[in-house]
PDB file of C-alpha atoms and ligand atoms in Angstrom:
ATOM      1  CA  ALA L   1       0.056  -0.114   0.010  1.00 43.00           C
ATOM      2  CA  LYS L   2       2.933   2.283   0.790  1.00 45.00           C
ATOM      3  CA  LYS L   3       4.538   1.772  -2.579  1.00 49.00           C
ATOM      4  CA  SER L   4       1.179   2.710  -4.471  1.00 51.00           C
ATOM      5  CA  SER L   5       0.590   5.808  -2.453  1.00 51.00           C
ATOM      6  CA  ARG L   6       4.167   6.940  -3.105  1.00 53.00           C
ATOM      7  CA  LYS L   7       3.641   6.409  -6.781  1.00 54.00           C
ATOM      8  CA  SER L   8       0.543   8.410  -6.697  1.00 56.00           C
ATOM      9  CA  PHE L   9       2.382  11.152  -4.821  1.00 56.00           C
ATOM     10  CA  PHE L  10       4.914  11.318  -7.732  1.00 57.00           C
ATOM     11  CA  PHE L  11       2.203  11.276 -10.225  1.00 60.00           C
ATOM     12  CA  TYR L  12       0.482  14.200  -8.561  1.00 61.00           C
ATOM     13  CA  ASN L  13       3.685  16.201  -8.210  1.00 73.00           C
ATOM     14  CA  ASN L  14       4.383  15.801 -11.737  1.00 79.00           C
ATOM     15  CA  GLU L  15       0.899  16.942 -12.593  1.00 80.00           C
ATOM     16  CA  LEU L  16       1.351  19.914 -10.479  1.00 80.00           C
ATOM     17  CA  HIS L  17       4.579  20.664 -12.194  1.00 82.00           C
ATOM     18  CA  GLN L  18       2.863  20.320 -15.639  1.00 81.00           C
ATOM     19  CA  LYS L  19       0.111  22.735 -14.482  1.00 81.00           C
ATOM     20  CA  LEU L  20       2.736  25.277 -13.408  1.00 81.00           C
ATOM     21  CA  LEU L  21       4.514  25.119 -16.600  1.00 80.00           C
ATOM     22  CA  MET L  22       1.287  25.562 -18.542  1.00 79.00           C
ATOM     23  CA  ARG L  23       0.583  28.653 -16.321  1.00 80.00           C
ATOM     24  CA  LEU L  24       3.910  30.254 -16.744  1.00 80.00           C
ATOM     25  CA  ASN L  25       3.577  29.566 -20.513  1.00 81.00           C
ATOM     26  CA  THR L  26       0.083  31.144 -20.597  1.00 82.00           C
ATOM     27  CA  GLU L  27       1.377  34.196 -18.687  1.00 83.00           C
ATOM     28  CA  ASN L  28       4.122  34.751 -21.244  1.00 84.00           C
ATOM     29  CA  GLU L  29       1.954  34.258 -24.200  1.00 89.00           C
ATOM     30  CA  LEU L  30      -0.707  36.570 -22.801  1.00 90.00           C
ATOM     31  CA  GLN L  31       1.705  39.371 -22.758  1.00 85.00           C
ATOM     32  CA  SER L  32       2.100  39.316 -26.405  1.00 90.00           C
ATOM     33  CA  ALA L  33      -1.402  38.257 -27.422  1.00 94.00           C
ATOM     34  CA  LEU L  34      -2.895  41.776 -27.055  1.00 89.00           C
ATOM     35  CA  TYR L  35      -0.167  43.290 -29.418  1.00 89.00           C
ATOM     36  CA  ASN L  36      -0.561  40.487 -31.903  1.00 94.00           C
ATOM     37  CA  HIS L  37      -4.248  40.897 -32.024  1.00 94.00           C
ATOM     38  CA  GLN L  38      -5.091  37.385 -30.926  1.00 96.00           C
ATOM     39  CA  PHE L  39      -8.257  38.470 -28.952  1.00 97.00           C
ATOM     40  CA  VAL L  40     -11.555  38.371 -30.556  1.00 98.00           C
ATOM     41  CA  LEU L  41     -15.151  38.975 -29.337  1.00 98.00           C
ATOM     42  CA  TYR L  42     -18.014  36.531 -29.700  1.00 98.00           C
ATOM     43  CA  TYR L  43     -21.603  37.713 -29.410  1.00 98.00           C
ATOM     44  CA  GLN L  44     -24.423  35.942 -27.738  1.00 98.00           C
ATOM     45  CA  PRO L  45     -28.043  37.244 -28.334  1.00 98.00           C
ATOM     46  CA  GLN L  46     -30.478  38.046 -25.564  1.00 98.00           C
ATOM     47  CA  VAL L  47     -34.004  37.370 -26.446  1.00 98.00           C
ATOM     48  CA  ASP L  48     -37.575  38.282 -25.494  1.00 97.00           C
ATOM     49  CA  ALA L  49     -39.066  34.785 -25.002  1.00 95.00           C
ATOM     50  CA  CYS L  50     -42.671  36.009 -25.778  1.00 93.00           C
ATOM     51  CA  SER L  51     -41.969  37.874 -29.023  1.00 95.00           C
ATOM     52  CA  GLY L  52     -38.762  36.092 -30.146  1.00 93.00           C
ATOM     53  CA  THR L  53     -37.222  39.590 -30.675  1.00 95.00           C
ATOM     54  CA  LEU L  54     -33.549  40.537 -29.863  1.00 96.00           C
ATOM     55  CA  ILE L  55     -33.278  42.705 -26.882  1.00 97.00           C
ATOM     56  CA  GLY L  56     -29.459  42.648 -26.212  1.00 98.00           C
ATOM     57  CA  VAL L  57     -26.201  41.202 -26.990  1.00 98.00           C
ATOM     58  CA  GLU L  58     -23.325  40.024 -24.628  1.00 98.00           C
ATOM     59  CA  ALA L  59     -19.806  40.364 -25.847  1.00 98.00           C
ATOM     60  CA  LEU L  60     -17.565  37.493 -24.797  1.00 98.00           C
ATOM     61  CA  VAL L  61     -13.754  37.369 -25.259  1.00 98.00           C
ATOM     62  CA  ARG L  62     -11.922  34.511 -26.753  1.00 98.00           C
ATOM     63  CA  TRP L  63      -8.195  33.994 -27.485  1.00 96.00           C
ATOM     64  CA  LYS L  64      -7.382  33.012 -30.980  1.00 95.00           C
ATOM     65  CA  HIS L  65      -4.360  31.108 -30.103  1.00 93.00           C
ATOM     66  CA  PRO L  66      -1.910  30.309 -33.070  1.00 91.00           C
ATOM     67  CA  GLU L  67      -1.550  26.656 -31.955  1.00 91.00           C
ATOM     68  CA  ARG L  68      -4.390  25.988 -29.616  1.00 90.00           C
ATOM     69  CA  GLY L  69      -7.150  27.529 -31.619  1.00 94.00           C
ATOM     70  CA  ILE L  70      -9.942  29.372 -29.948  1.00 95.00           C
ATOM     71  CA  VAL L  71      -9.355  29.199 -26.198  1.00 94.00           C
ATOM     72  CA  PRO L  72     -12.324  30.219 -24.025  1.00 96.00           C
ATOM     73  CA  PRO L  73     -12.122  32.477 -20.980  1.00 96.00           C
ATOM     74  CA  SER L  74     -11.781  29.650 -18.631  1.00 94.00           C
ATOM     75  CA  GLY L  75      -8.281  29.005 -20.234  1.00 91.00           C
ATOM     76  CA  PHE L  76      -6.798  32.398 -19.616  1.00 93.00           C
ATOM     77  CA  ILE L  77      -9.106  34.848 -17.567  1.00 93.00           C
ATOM     78  CA  SER L  78      -7.904  33.642 -14.058  1.00 90.00           C
ATOM     79  CA  VAL L  79      -4.149  34.061 -14.984  1.00 91.00           C
ATOM     80  CA  ALA L  80      -5.039  37.511 -16.546  1.00 93.00           C
ATOM     81  CA  GLU L  81      -6.916  38.391 -13.408  1.00 91.00           C
ATOM     82  CA  GLU L  82      -3.910  37.564 -11.127  1.00 89.00           C
ATOM     83  CA  THR L  83      -1.382  39.085 -13.261  1.00 88.00           C
ATOM     84  CA  GLY L  84      -3.413  42.333 -13.782  1.00 89.00           C
ATOM     85  CA  MET L  85      -3.472  41.846 -17.550  1.00 91.00           C
ATOM     86  CA  ILE L  86      -7.105  41.558 -17.310  1.00 94.00           C
ATOM     87  CA  ARG L  87      -7.247  45.352 -17.365  1.00 94.00           C
ATOM     88  CA  ASP L  88      -5.584  45.756 -20.664  1.00 94.00           C
ATOM     89  CA  ILE L  89      -7.642  43.009 -22.351  1.00 96.00           C
ATOM     90  CA  GLY L  90     -10.858  44.340 -20.670  1.00 97.00           C
ATOM     91  CA  TRP L  91     -10.213  47.851 -21.963  1.00 97.00           C
ATOM     92  CA  TRP L  92      -9.676  46.403 -25.345  1.00 97.00           C
ATOM     93  CA  VAL L  93     -12.975  44.461 -25.023  1.00 98.00           C
ATOM     94  CA  LEU L  94     -14.696  47.557 -24.048  1.00 98.00           C
ATOM     95  CA  ASP L  95     -13.499  49.611 -27.147  1.00 98.00           C
ATOM     96  CA  GLU L  96     -14.147  46.841 -29.584  1.00 98.00           C
ATOM     97  CA  ALA L  97     -17.611  45.937 -28.324  1.00 98.00           C
ATOM     98  CA  CYS L  98     -18.582  49.613 -28.625  1.00 98.00           C
ATOM     99  CA  ARG L  99     -17.050  49.842 -31.986  1.00 98.00           C
ATOM    100  CA  GLN L 100     -18.843  46.790 -33.269  1.00 98.00           C
ATOM    101  CA  MET L 101     -22.190  47.749 -32.112  1.00 98.00           C
ATOM    102  CA  LYS L 102     -21.875  51.113 -33.709  1.00 98.00           C
ATOM    103  CA  LYS L 103     -20.829  49.501 -36.905  1.00 97.00           C
ATOM    104  CA  TRP L 104     -23.793  47.147 -36.783  1.00 97.00           C
ATOM    105  CA  GLN L 105     -26.189  50.230 -35.922  1.00 96.00           C
ATOM    106  CA  GLU L 106     -24.983  51.863 -39.122  1.00 95.00           C
ATOM    107  CA  ARG L 107     -25.770  48.875 -41.264  1.00 91.00           C
ATOM    108  CA  GLY L 108     -29.088  48.156 -40.077  1.00 85.00           C
ATOM    109  CA  PRO L 109     -31.725  48.849 -37.208  1.00 85.00           C
ATOM    110  CA  LEU L 110     -30.093  47.368 -34.260  1.00 91.00           C
ATOM    111  CA  LYS L 111     -31.475  49.210 -31.356  1.00 93.00           C
ATOM    112  CA  VAL L 112     -30.401  47.004 -28.513  1.00 97.00           C
ATOM    113  CA  PRO L 113     -27.522  47.497 -25.963  1.00 98.00           C
ATOM    114  CA  ILE L 114     -24.254  45.615 -26.017  1.00 98.00           C
ATOM    115  CA  SER L 115     -23.301  44.120 -22.677  1.00 98.00           C
ATOM    116  CA  VAL L 116     -19.544  44.171 -21.649  1.00 98.00           C
ATOM    117  CA  ASN L 117     -18.248  42.214 -18.752  1.00 98.00           C
ATOM    118  CA  LEU L 118     -16.038  44.198 -16.258  1.00 97.00           C
ATOM    119  CA  SER L 119     -13.528  42.425 -14.097  1.00 95.00           C
ATOM    120  CA  PHE L 120     -12.841  43.284 -10.474  1.00 94.00           C
ATOM    121  CA  ASN L 121      -9.671  44.991 -11.419  1.00 94.00           C
ATOM    122  CA  GLN L 122     -11.428  47.144 -13.931  1.00 96.00           C
ATOM    123  CA  PHE L 123     -14.324  48.189 -11.776  1.00 96.00           C
ATOM    124  CA  HIS L 124     -11.958  49.453  -9.157  1.00 95.00           C
ATOM    125  CA  ASP L 125      -9.567  51.184 -11.451  1.00 95.00           C
ATOM    126  CA  ASP L 126      -9.641  54.898 -11.043  1.00 95.00           C
ATOM    127  CA  SER L 127      -9.415  55.340 -14.832  1.00 97.00           C
ATOM    128  CA  LEU L 128     -12.769  53.533 -15.362  1.00 98.00           C
ATOM    129  CA  VAL L 129     -15.086  56.385 -16.057  1.00 97.00           C
ATOM    130  CA  LYS L 130     -12.522  57.903 -18.359  1.00 98.00           C
ATOM    131  CA  ARG L 131     -12.187  54.671 -20.269  1.00 98.00           C
ATOM    132  CA  VAL L 132     -16.014  54.329 -20.682  1.00 98.00           C
ATOM    133  CA  CYS L 133     -16.264  57.810 -22.025  1.00 98.00           C
ATOM    134  CA  PHE L 134     -13.283  57.365 -24.377  1.00 98.00           C
ATOM    135  CA  ALA L 135     -14.855  53.971 -25.863  1.00 98.00           C
ATOM    136  CA  LEU L 136     -18.140  56.044 -26.424  1.00 98.00           C
ATOM    137  CA  GLU L 137     -16.324  58.832 -27.919  1.00 98.00           C
ATOM    138  CA  ALA L 138     -14.127  56.967 -30.114  1.00 98.00           C
ATOM    139  CA  SER L 139     -16.867  54.636 -31.333  1.00 98.00           C
ATOM    140  CA  GLY L 140     -19.674  57.252 -31.523  1.00 98.00           C
ATOM    141  CA  LEU L 141     -21.932  54.770 -29.751  1.00 98.00           C
ATOM    142  CA  GLN L 142     -24.673  56.301 -27.633  1.00 98.00           C
ATOM    143  CA  PRO L 143     -24.380  55.438 -24.003  1.00 98.00           C
ATOM    144  CA  GLU L 144     -27.882  53.973 -23.847  1.00 98.00           C
ATOM    145  CA  TYR L 145     -26.466  51.264 -25.988  1.00 98.00           C
ATOM    146  CA  LEU L 146     -23.767  50.236 -23.647  1.00 98.00           C
ATOM    147  CA  GLU L 147     -24.357  48.033 -20.625  1.00 98.00           C
ATOM    148  CA  LEU L 148     -21.708  46.947 -18.046  1.00 98.00           C
ATOM    149  CA  GLU L 149     -22.000  43.629 -16.385  1.00 98.00           C
ATOM    150  CA  ILE L 150     -20.540  43.387 -12.882  1.00 96.00           C
ATOM    151  CA  THR L 151     -20.727  40.614 -10.507  1.00 93.00           C
ATOM    152  CA  GLU L 152     -21.860  40.735  -6.789  1.00 88.00           C
ATOM    153  CA  SER L 153     -18.495  39.650  -5.567  1.00 89.00           C
ATOM    154  CA  THR L 154     -16.809  42.516  -7.471  1.00 92.00           C
ATOM    155  CA  MET L 155     -18.801  45.024  -5.318  1.00 89.00           C
ATOM    156  CA  ALA L 156     -18.988  43.093  -1.959  1.00 85.00           C
ATOM    157  CA  GLU L 157     -15.625  44.279  -0.631  1.00 83.00           C
ATOM    158  CA  ASP L 158     -16.495  47.851  -0.340  1.00 88.00           C
ATOM    159  CA  LEU L 159     -20.067  48.511  -0.870  1.00 89.00           C
ATOM    160  CA  GLU L 160     -20.280  52.338  -0.372  1.00 91.00           C
ATOM    161  CA  ARG L 161     -17.313  52.877  -2.814  1.00 93.00           C
ATOM    162  CA  SER L 162     -19.024  50.542  -5.299  1.00 94.00           C
ATOM    163  CA  ILE L 163     -22.333  52.363  -5.180  1.00 95.00           C
ATOM    164  CA  ARG L 164     -20.269  55.653  -5.739  1.00 96.00           C
ATOM    165  CA  ARG L 165     -18.890  53.895  -8.843  1.00 96.00           C
ATOM    166  CA  LEU L 166     -22.108  52.708 -10.116  1.00 97.00           C
ATOM    167  CA  LYS L 167     -23.546  56.113  -9.811  1.00 97.00           C
ATOM    168  CA  GLU L 168     -20.797  57.589 -11.922  1.00 97.00           C
ATOM    169  CA  ILE L 169     -21.426  55.061 -14.521  1.00 98.00           C
ATOM    170  CA  ARG L 170     -25.286  55.475 -14.519  1.00 98.00           C
ATOM    171  CA  ALA L 171     -24.758  59.401 -14.792  1.00 98.00           C
ATOM    172  CA  LEU L 172     -23.086  58.735 -18.117  1.00 98.00           C
ATOM    173  CA  GLY L 173     -26.273  57.056 -19.392  1.00 98.00           C
ATOM    174  CA  VAL L 174     -24.693  53.755 -19.463  1.00 98.00           C
ATOM    175  CA  GLY L 175     -26.558  50.711 -18.040  1.00 98.00           C
ATOM    176  CA  VAL L 176     -25.439  48.274 -15.348  1.00 98.00           C
ATOM    177  CA  SER L 177     -26.376  44.681 -15.032  1.00 97.00           C
ATOM    178  CA  LEU L 178     -25.634  42.724 -11.894  1.00 95.00           C
ATOM    179  CA  ASP L 179     -24.183  39.521 -13.230  1.00 95.00           C
ATOM    180  CA  ASP L 180     -24.263  35.897 -11.709  1.00 92.00           C
ATOM    181  CA  PHE L 181     -27.035  37.194  -9.491  1.00 92.00           C
ATOM    182  CA  GLY L 182     -27.867  34.769  -6.578  1.00 86.00           C
ATOM    183  CA  THR L 183     -24.374  33.204  -6.180  1.00 84.00           C
ATOM    184  CA  GLY L 184     -23.189  35.762  -3.678  1.00 75.00           C
ATOM    185  CA  TYR L 185     -24.362  35.987   0.042  1.00 64.00           C
ATOM    186  CA  SER L 186     -25.969  39.312   0.543  1.00 59.00           C
ATOM    187  CA  SER L 187     -28.000  39.668  -2.553  1.00 58.00           C
ATOM    188  CA  LEU L 188     -31.552  40.772  -1.265  1.00 71.00           C
ATOM    189  CA  SER L 189     -30.935  43.391   1.467  1.00 73.00           C
ATOM    190  CA  TYR L 190     -28.401  45.451  -0.466  1.00 79.00           C
ATOM    191  CA  LEU L 191     -30.238  45.366  -3.669  1.00 86.00           C
ATOM    192  CA  LYS L 192     -32.228  48.337  -3.059  1.00 85.00           C
ATOM    193  CA  SER L 193     -29.200  50.642  -2.641  1.00 88.00           C
ATOM    194  CA  LEU L 194     -27.525  49.522  -5.714  1.00 92.00           C
ATOM    195  CA  PRO L 195     -28.302  51.763  -8.821  1.00 94.00           C
ATOM    196  CA  ILE L 196     -28.591  49.097 -11.284  1.00 96.00           C
ATOM    197  CA  ASN L 197     -31.080  48.580 -13.992  1.00 95.00           C
ATOM    198  CA  GLN L 198     -30.931  44.951 -14.685  1.00 97.00           C
ATOM    199  CA  LEU L 199     -30.079  41.586 -12.771  1.00 95.00           C
ATOM    200  CA  LYS L 200     -28.923  38.556 -14.467  1.00 96.00           C
ATOM    201  CA  ILE L 201     -30.102  35.282 -12.639  1.00 95.00           C
ATOM    202  CA  ASP L 202     -27.330  32.859 -12.510  1.00 94.00           C
ATOM    203  CA  ARG L 203     -27.361  29.682 -14.525  1.00 95.00           C
ATOM    204  CA  SER L 204     -27.238  27.524 -11.393  1.00 94.00           C
ATOM    205  CA  PHE L 205     -30.946  28.378 -10.788  1.00 94.00           C
ATOM    206  CA  VAL L 206     -31.777  27.158 -14.297  1.00 95.00           C
ATOM    207  CA  LEU L 207     -30.092  23.861 -14.409  1.00 95.00           C
ATOM    208  CA  ASP L 208     -32.918  21.817 -12.791  1.00 94.00           C
ATOM    209  CA  ILE L 209     -35.715  24.361 -12.863  1.00 95.00           C
ATOM    210  CA  ALA L 210     -37.882  22.136 -14.832  1.00 94.00           C
ATOM    211  CA  GLN L 211     -37.898  19.591 -12.097  1.00 95.00           C
ATOM    212  CA  SER L 212     -37.443  21.720  -9.065  1.00 94.00           C
ATOM    213  CA  ASN L 213     -40.254  23.579  -7.475  1.00 94.00           C
ATOM    214  CA  GLN L 214     -37.731  25.195  -5.073  1.00 94.00           C
ATOM    215  CA  ASP L 215     -35.762  26.841  -7.962  1.00 93.00           C
ATOM    216  CA  GLN L 216     -38.940  27.872  -9.465  1.00 95.00           C
ATOM    217  CA  ALA L 217     -40.071  29.530  -6.351  1.00 95.00           C
ATOM    218  CA  ILE L 218     -36.820  31.388  -5.924  1.00 92.00           C
ATOM    219  CA  VAL L 219     -36.867  32.619  -9.410  1.00 94.00           C
ATOM    220  CA  THR L 220     -40.359  33.786  -9.026  1.00 96.00           C
ATOM    221  CA  ALA L 221     -39.432  35.666  -5.919  1.00 93.00           C
ATOM    222  CA  ILE L 222     -36.512  37.313  -7.477  1.00 92.00           C
ATOM    223  CA  VAL L 223     -38.532  38.292 -10.479  1.00 94.00           C
ATOM    224  CA  SER L 224     -41.382  39.924  -8.369  1.00 94.00           C
ATOM    225  CA  MET L 225     -38.912  41.542  -5.869  1.00 92.00           C
ATOM    226  CA  ALA L 226     -37.052  43.101  -9.031  1.00 93.00           C
ATOM    227  CA  GLU L 227     -40.356  44.337 -10.530  1.00 93.00           C
ATOM    228  CA  HIS L 228     -41.052  46.264  -7.203  1.00 92.00           C
ATOM    229  CA  LEU L 229     -37.531  47.853  -7.333  1.00 92.00           C
ATOM    230  CA  TRP L 230     -37.950  48.772 -11.107  1.00 93.00           C
ATOM    231  CA  ILE L 231     -35.056  46.430 -12.189  1.00 95.00           C
ATOM    232  CA  ASP L 232     -35.209  44.330 -15.259  1.00 96.00           C
ATOM    233  CA  VAL L 233     -34.484  40.671 -14.973  1.00 97.00           C
ATOM    234  CA  ILE L 234     -32.772  38.340 -17.441  1.00 98.00           C
ATOM    235  CA  VAL L 235     -32.024  34.707 -17.029  1.00 98.00           C
ATOM    236  CA  GLU L 236     -28.866  33.048 -18.389  1.00 97.00           C
ATOM    237  CA  GLY L 237     -28.081  29.572 -19.358  1.00 97.00           C
ATOM    238  CA  ILE L 238     -31.467  28.290 -20.851  1.00 98.00           C
ATOM    239  CA  GLU L 239     -30.544  25.320 -22.909  1.00 98.00           C
ATOM    240  CA  THR L 240     -33.790  23.316 -23.465  1.00 97.00           C
ATOM    241  CA  LYS L 241     -37.417  23.831 -24.166  1.00 97.00           C
ATOM    242  CA  GLU L 242     -38.402  22.476 -20.758  1.00 97.00           C
ATOM    243  CA  GLN L 243     -36.335  25.005 -18.853  1.00 97.00           C
ATOM    244  CA  LEU L 244     -37.776  27.792 -21.108  1.00 97.00           C
ATOM    245  CA  ARG L 245     -41.201  26.690 -20.259  1.00 96.00           C
ATOM    246  CA  ALA L 246     -40.404  26.710 -16.381  1.00 96.00           C
ATOM    247  CA  ILE L 247     -38.814  30.175 -16.627  1.00 96.00           C
ATOM    248  CA  GLU L 248     -41.647  31.482 -18.485  1.00 95.00           C
ATOM    249  CA  SER L 249     -44.045  30.215 -15.625  1.00 95.00           C
ATOM    250  CA  CYS L 250     -41.783  32.334 -13.203  1.00 94.00           C
ATOM    251  CA  ARG L 251     -42.915  35.416 -15.351  1.00 94.00           C
ATOM    252  CA  CYS L 252     -39.395  35.931 -16.631  1.00 95.00           C
ATOM    253  CA  ARG L 253     -39.319  36.717 -20.460  1.00 95.00           C
ATOM    254  CA  ALA L 254     -35.639  38.020 -21.034  1.00 97.00           C
ATOM    255  CA  ILE L 255     -33.500  34.964 -21.947  1.00 97.00           C
ATOM    256  CA  GLN L 256     -29.877  34.278 -22.869  1.00 98.00           C
ATOM    257  CA  GLY L 257     -28.761  30.742 -23.561  1.00 98.00           C
ATOM    258  CA  TYR L 258     -27.787  27.955 -25.990  1.00 98.00           C
ATOM    259  CA  TYR L 259     -31.488  27.391 -26.450  1.00 97.00           C
ATOM    260  CA  TYR L 260     -31.514  30.375 -28.808  1.00 96.00           C
ATOM    261  CA  SER L 261     -27.932  30.652 -29.672  1.00 97.00           C
ATOM    262  CA  ARG L 262     -24.405  30.116 -28.571  1.00 97.00           C
ATOM    263  CA  PRO L 263     -21.960  33.087 -28.599  1.00 98.00           C
ATOM    264  CA  LEU L 264     -21.381  33.788 -32.352  1.00 98.00           C
ATOM    265  CA  ALA L 265     -18.395  35.098 -34.366  1.00 97.00           C
ATOM    266  CA  GLU L 266     -18.946  38.609 -35.683  1.00 97.00           C
ATOM    267  CA  ASN L 267     -19.944  37.381 -39.164  1.00 97.00           C
ATOM    268  CA  ASP L 268     -22.309  34.782 -37.945  1.00 97.00           C
ATOM    269  CA  PHE L 269     -23.870  37.133 -35.744  1.00 97.00           C
ATOM    270  CA  SER L 270     -24.527  39.741 -38.411  1.00 95.00           C
ATOM    271  CA  ASP L 271     -25.714  37.109 -40.859  1.00 94.00           C
ATOM    272  CA  LYS L 272     -28.378  36.117 -38.410  1.00 94.00           C
ATOM    273  CA  TYR L 273     -29.454  39.472 -37.022  1.00 92.00           C
ATOM    274  CA  LEU L 274     -28.635  42.051 -39.642  1.00 89.00           C
ATOM    275  CA  ALA L 275     -30.048  40.105 -42.666  1.00 78.00           C
TER     276      ALA L 275
HETATM  277  P1  C2E T   1     -20.487  35.043 -17.957  1.00 78.00           P
HETATM  278  O1  C2E T   1     -20.418  36.522 -17.905  1.00 78.00           O
HETATM  279  O2  C2E T   1     -21.495  34.499 -16.964  1.00 78.00           O
HETATM  280  O3  C2E T   1     -20.894  34.745 -19.279  1.00 78.00           O
HETATM  281  C1  C2E T   1     -21.828  33.715 -19.518  1.00 78.00           C
HETATM  282  C2  C2E T   1     -21.172  32.435 -19.908  1.00 78.00           C
HETATM  283  O4  C2E T   1     -22.131  31.462 -20.207  1.00 78.00           O
HETATM  284  C3  C2E T   1     -20.471  32.503 -21.309  1.00 78.00           C
HETATM  285  O5  C2E T   1     -19.230  31.568 -21.273  1.00 78.00           O
HETATM  286  C4  C2E T   1     -21.524  31.847 -22.219  1.00 78.00           C
HETATM  287  O6  C2E T   1     -20.923  31.368 -23.478  1.00 78.00           O
HETATM  288  C5  C2E T   1     -22.088  30.720 -21.303  1.00 78.00           C
HETATM  289  N1  C2E T   1     -23.356  30.363 -21.762  1.00 78.00           N
HETATM  290  C6  C2E T   1     -24.304  31.039 -22.299  1.00 78.00           C
HETATM  291  N2  C2E T   1     -25.452  30.416 -22.433  1.00 78.00           N
HETATM  292  C7  C2E T   1     -25.239  29.256 -21.903  1.00 78.00           C
HETATM  293  C8  C2E T   1     -25.948  28.000 -21.888  1.00 78.00           C
HETATM  294  O7  C2E T   1     -27.226  27.924 -22.241  1.00 78.00           O
HETATM  295  N3  C2E T   1     -25.384  26.954 -21.139  1.00 78.00           N
HETATM  296  C9  C2E T   1     -24.080  26.972 -20.794  1.00 78.00           C
HETATM  297  N4  C2E T   1     -23.540  25.857 -20.225  1.00 78.00           N
HETATM  298  N5  C2E T   1     -23.354  28.009 -20.918  1.00 78.00           N
HETATM  299  C10 C2E T   1     -23.930  29.172 -21.512  1.00 78.00           C
HETATM  300  P2  C2E T   1     -17.883  32.065 -21.679  1.00 78.00           P
HETATM  301  O8  C2E T   1     -17.926  32.843 -22.946  1.00 78.00           O
HETATM  302  O9  C2E T   1     -16.895  30.829 -21.700  1.00 78.00           O
HETATM  303  O10 C2E T   1     -17.319  33.011 -20.504  1.00 78.00           O
HETATM  304  C11 C2E T   1     -17.106  32.514 -19.195  1.00 78.00           C
HETATM  305  C12 C2E T   1     -16.969  33.763 -18.312  1.00 78.00           C
HETATM  306  O11 C2E T   1     -15.706  34.338 -18.633  1.00 78.00           O
HETATM  307  C13 C2E T   1     -18.047  34.841 -18.337  1.00 78.00           C
HETATM  308  O12 C2E T   1     -19.073  34.299 -17.544  1.00 78.00           O
HETATM  309  C14 C2E T   1     -17.312  35.886 -17.769  1.00 78.00           C
HETATM  310  O13 C2E T   1     -17.237  35.824 -16.334  1.00 78.00           O
HETATM  311  C15 C2E T   1     -15.837  35.742 -18.289  1.00 78.00           C
HETATM  312  N6  C2E T   1     -15.743  36.551 -19.356  1.00 78.00           N
HETATM  313  C16 C2E T   1     -16.017  36.385 -20.760  1.00 78.00           C
HETATM  314  N7  C2E T   1     -15.713  37.531 -21.502  1.00 78.00           N
HETATM  315  C17 C2E T   1     -15.111  38.357 -20.632  1.00 78.00           C
HETATM  316  C18 C2E T   1     -14.594  39.678 -20.749  1.00 78.00           C
HETATM  317  O14 C2E T   1     -14.543  40.275 -21.825  1.00 78.00           O
HETATM  318  N8  C2E T   1     -14.082  40.223 -19.711  1.00 78.00           N
HETATM  319  C19 C2E T   1     -14.077  39.769 -18.364  1.00 78.00           C
HETATM  320  N9  C2E T   1     -13.545  40.326 -17.331  1.00 78.00           N
HETATM  321  N10 C2E T   1     -14.530  38.477 -18.217  1.00 78.00           N
HETATM  322  C20 C2E T   1     -15.150  37.850 -19.394  1.00 78.00           C
HETATM  323 CA1   CA T   2     -29.621  44.057 -21.072  1.00 78.00          CA
HETATM  324 CA1   CA T   3     -21.742  38.259 -18.082  1.00 78.00          CA
HETATM  325 CA1   CA T   4     -23.140  35.432 -15.677  1.00 78.00          CA
END
């Protein structure tokens, strides 16, 4: 028994070593990725389930790696967060998303906002408001067509400071959506003090919603609470018709999920929504 546990120890150690190497490698490559234009945005539609119309678009970053192909955020965002590189990547995402939406609006009637994810580092960066203004001015996009997605955990650390931040953003005319709603602790009590205009119910509430009365009760409660606070609700991660039916019975109409569409490359998105 001793021998085998020793073996597995070495195996584990080696695996750890491999992981470290991968990580260092990713870190080095990330440095140059921005300058080599290896990041691209994918776009996922947000849809009104009743009418089937497009109500928004979320921009999601991908890394077009020369050897590894399209790398999803799970393959690099955490390294980028830890090294601080997420900021430069994030500012690029902001500029690019605004530019793309303006371009689409010039080509056809696309009167919906584009949502951009903000990392912790970006939200607390003193240059945030300036960066947002710059992205709007440089692209010519009107502020009501930009929405920033911020998670609860990003704001949890210093609530008062975060509220001031949110007010500055809202003063620009830009929308704010509370991402991954329901995964934090404090959700309900502080919601009324947050100047947000949308909350995004996390996918974890959707997974079993077709079978779970409890999840349905929670989502129904969130929807009615948000209604009283004049906050819009969207649900993410809808994959099946059953989930869609269950969500609709919770009186939630705004949907984002594979059921309608996966995130699409720029051209695929224009083919589908600007035809
Ligand atoms: P998120 O902001 O919660 O984005 C939603 C994620 O769920 C996306 O994954 C999307 O592709 C995925 N998704 C959408 N519908 C479904 C569905 O029906 N089923 C399932 N299983 N998944 C669905 P993605 O693009 O891999 O992004 C993962 C996370 O990476 C995002 O989660 C966000 O936290 C982060 N991220 C993505 N782009 C950016 C960015 O530009 N900046 C920052 N800071 N973070 C980003
Ligand atoms: Ca929205
Ligand atoms: Ca998001
Ligand atoms: Ca989310």
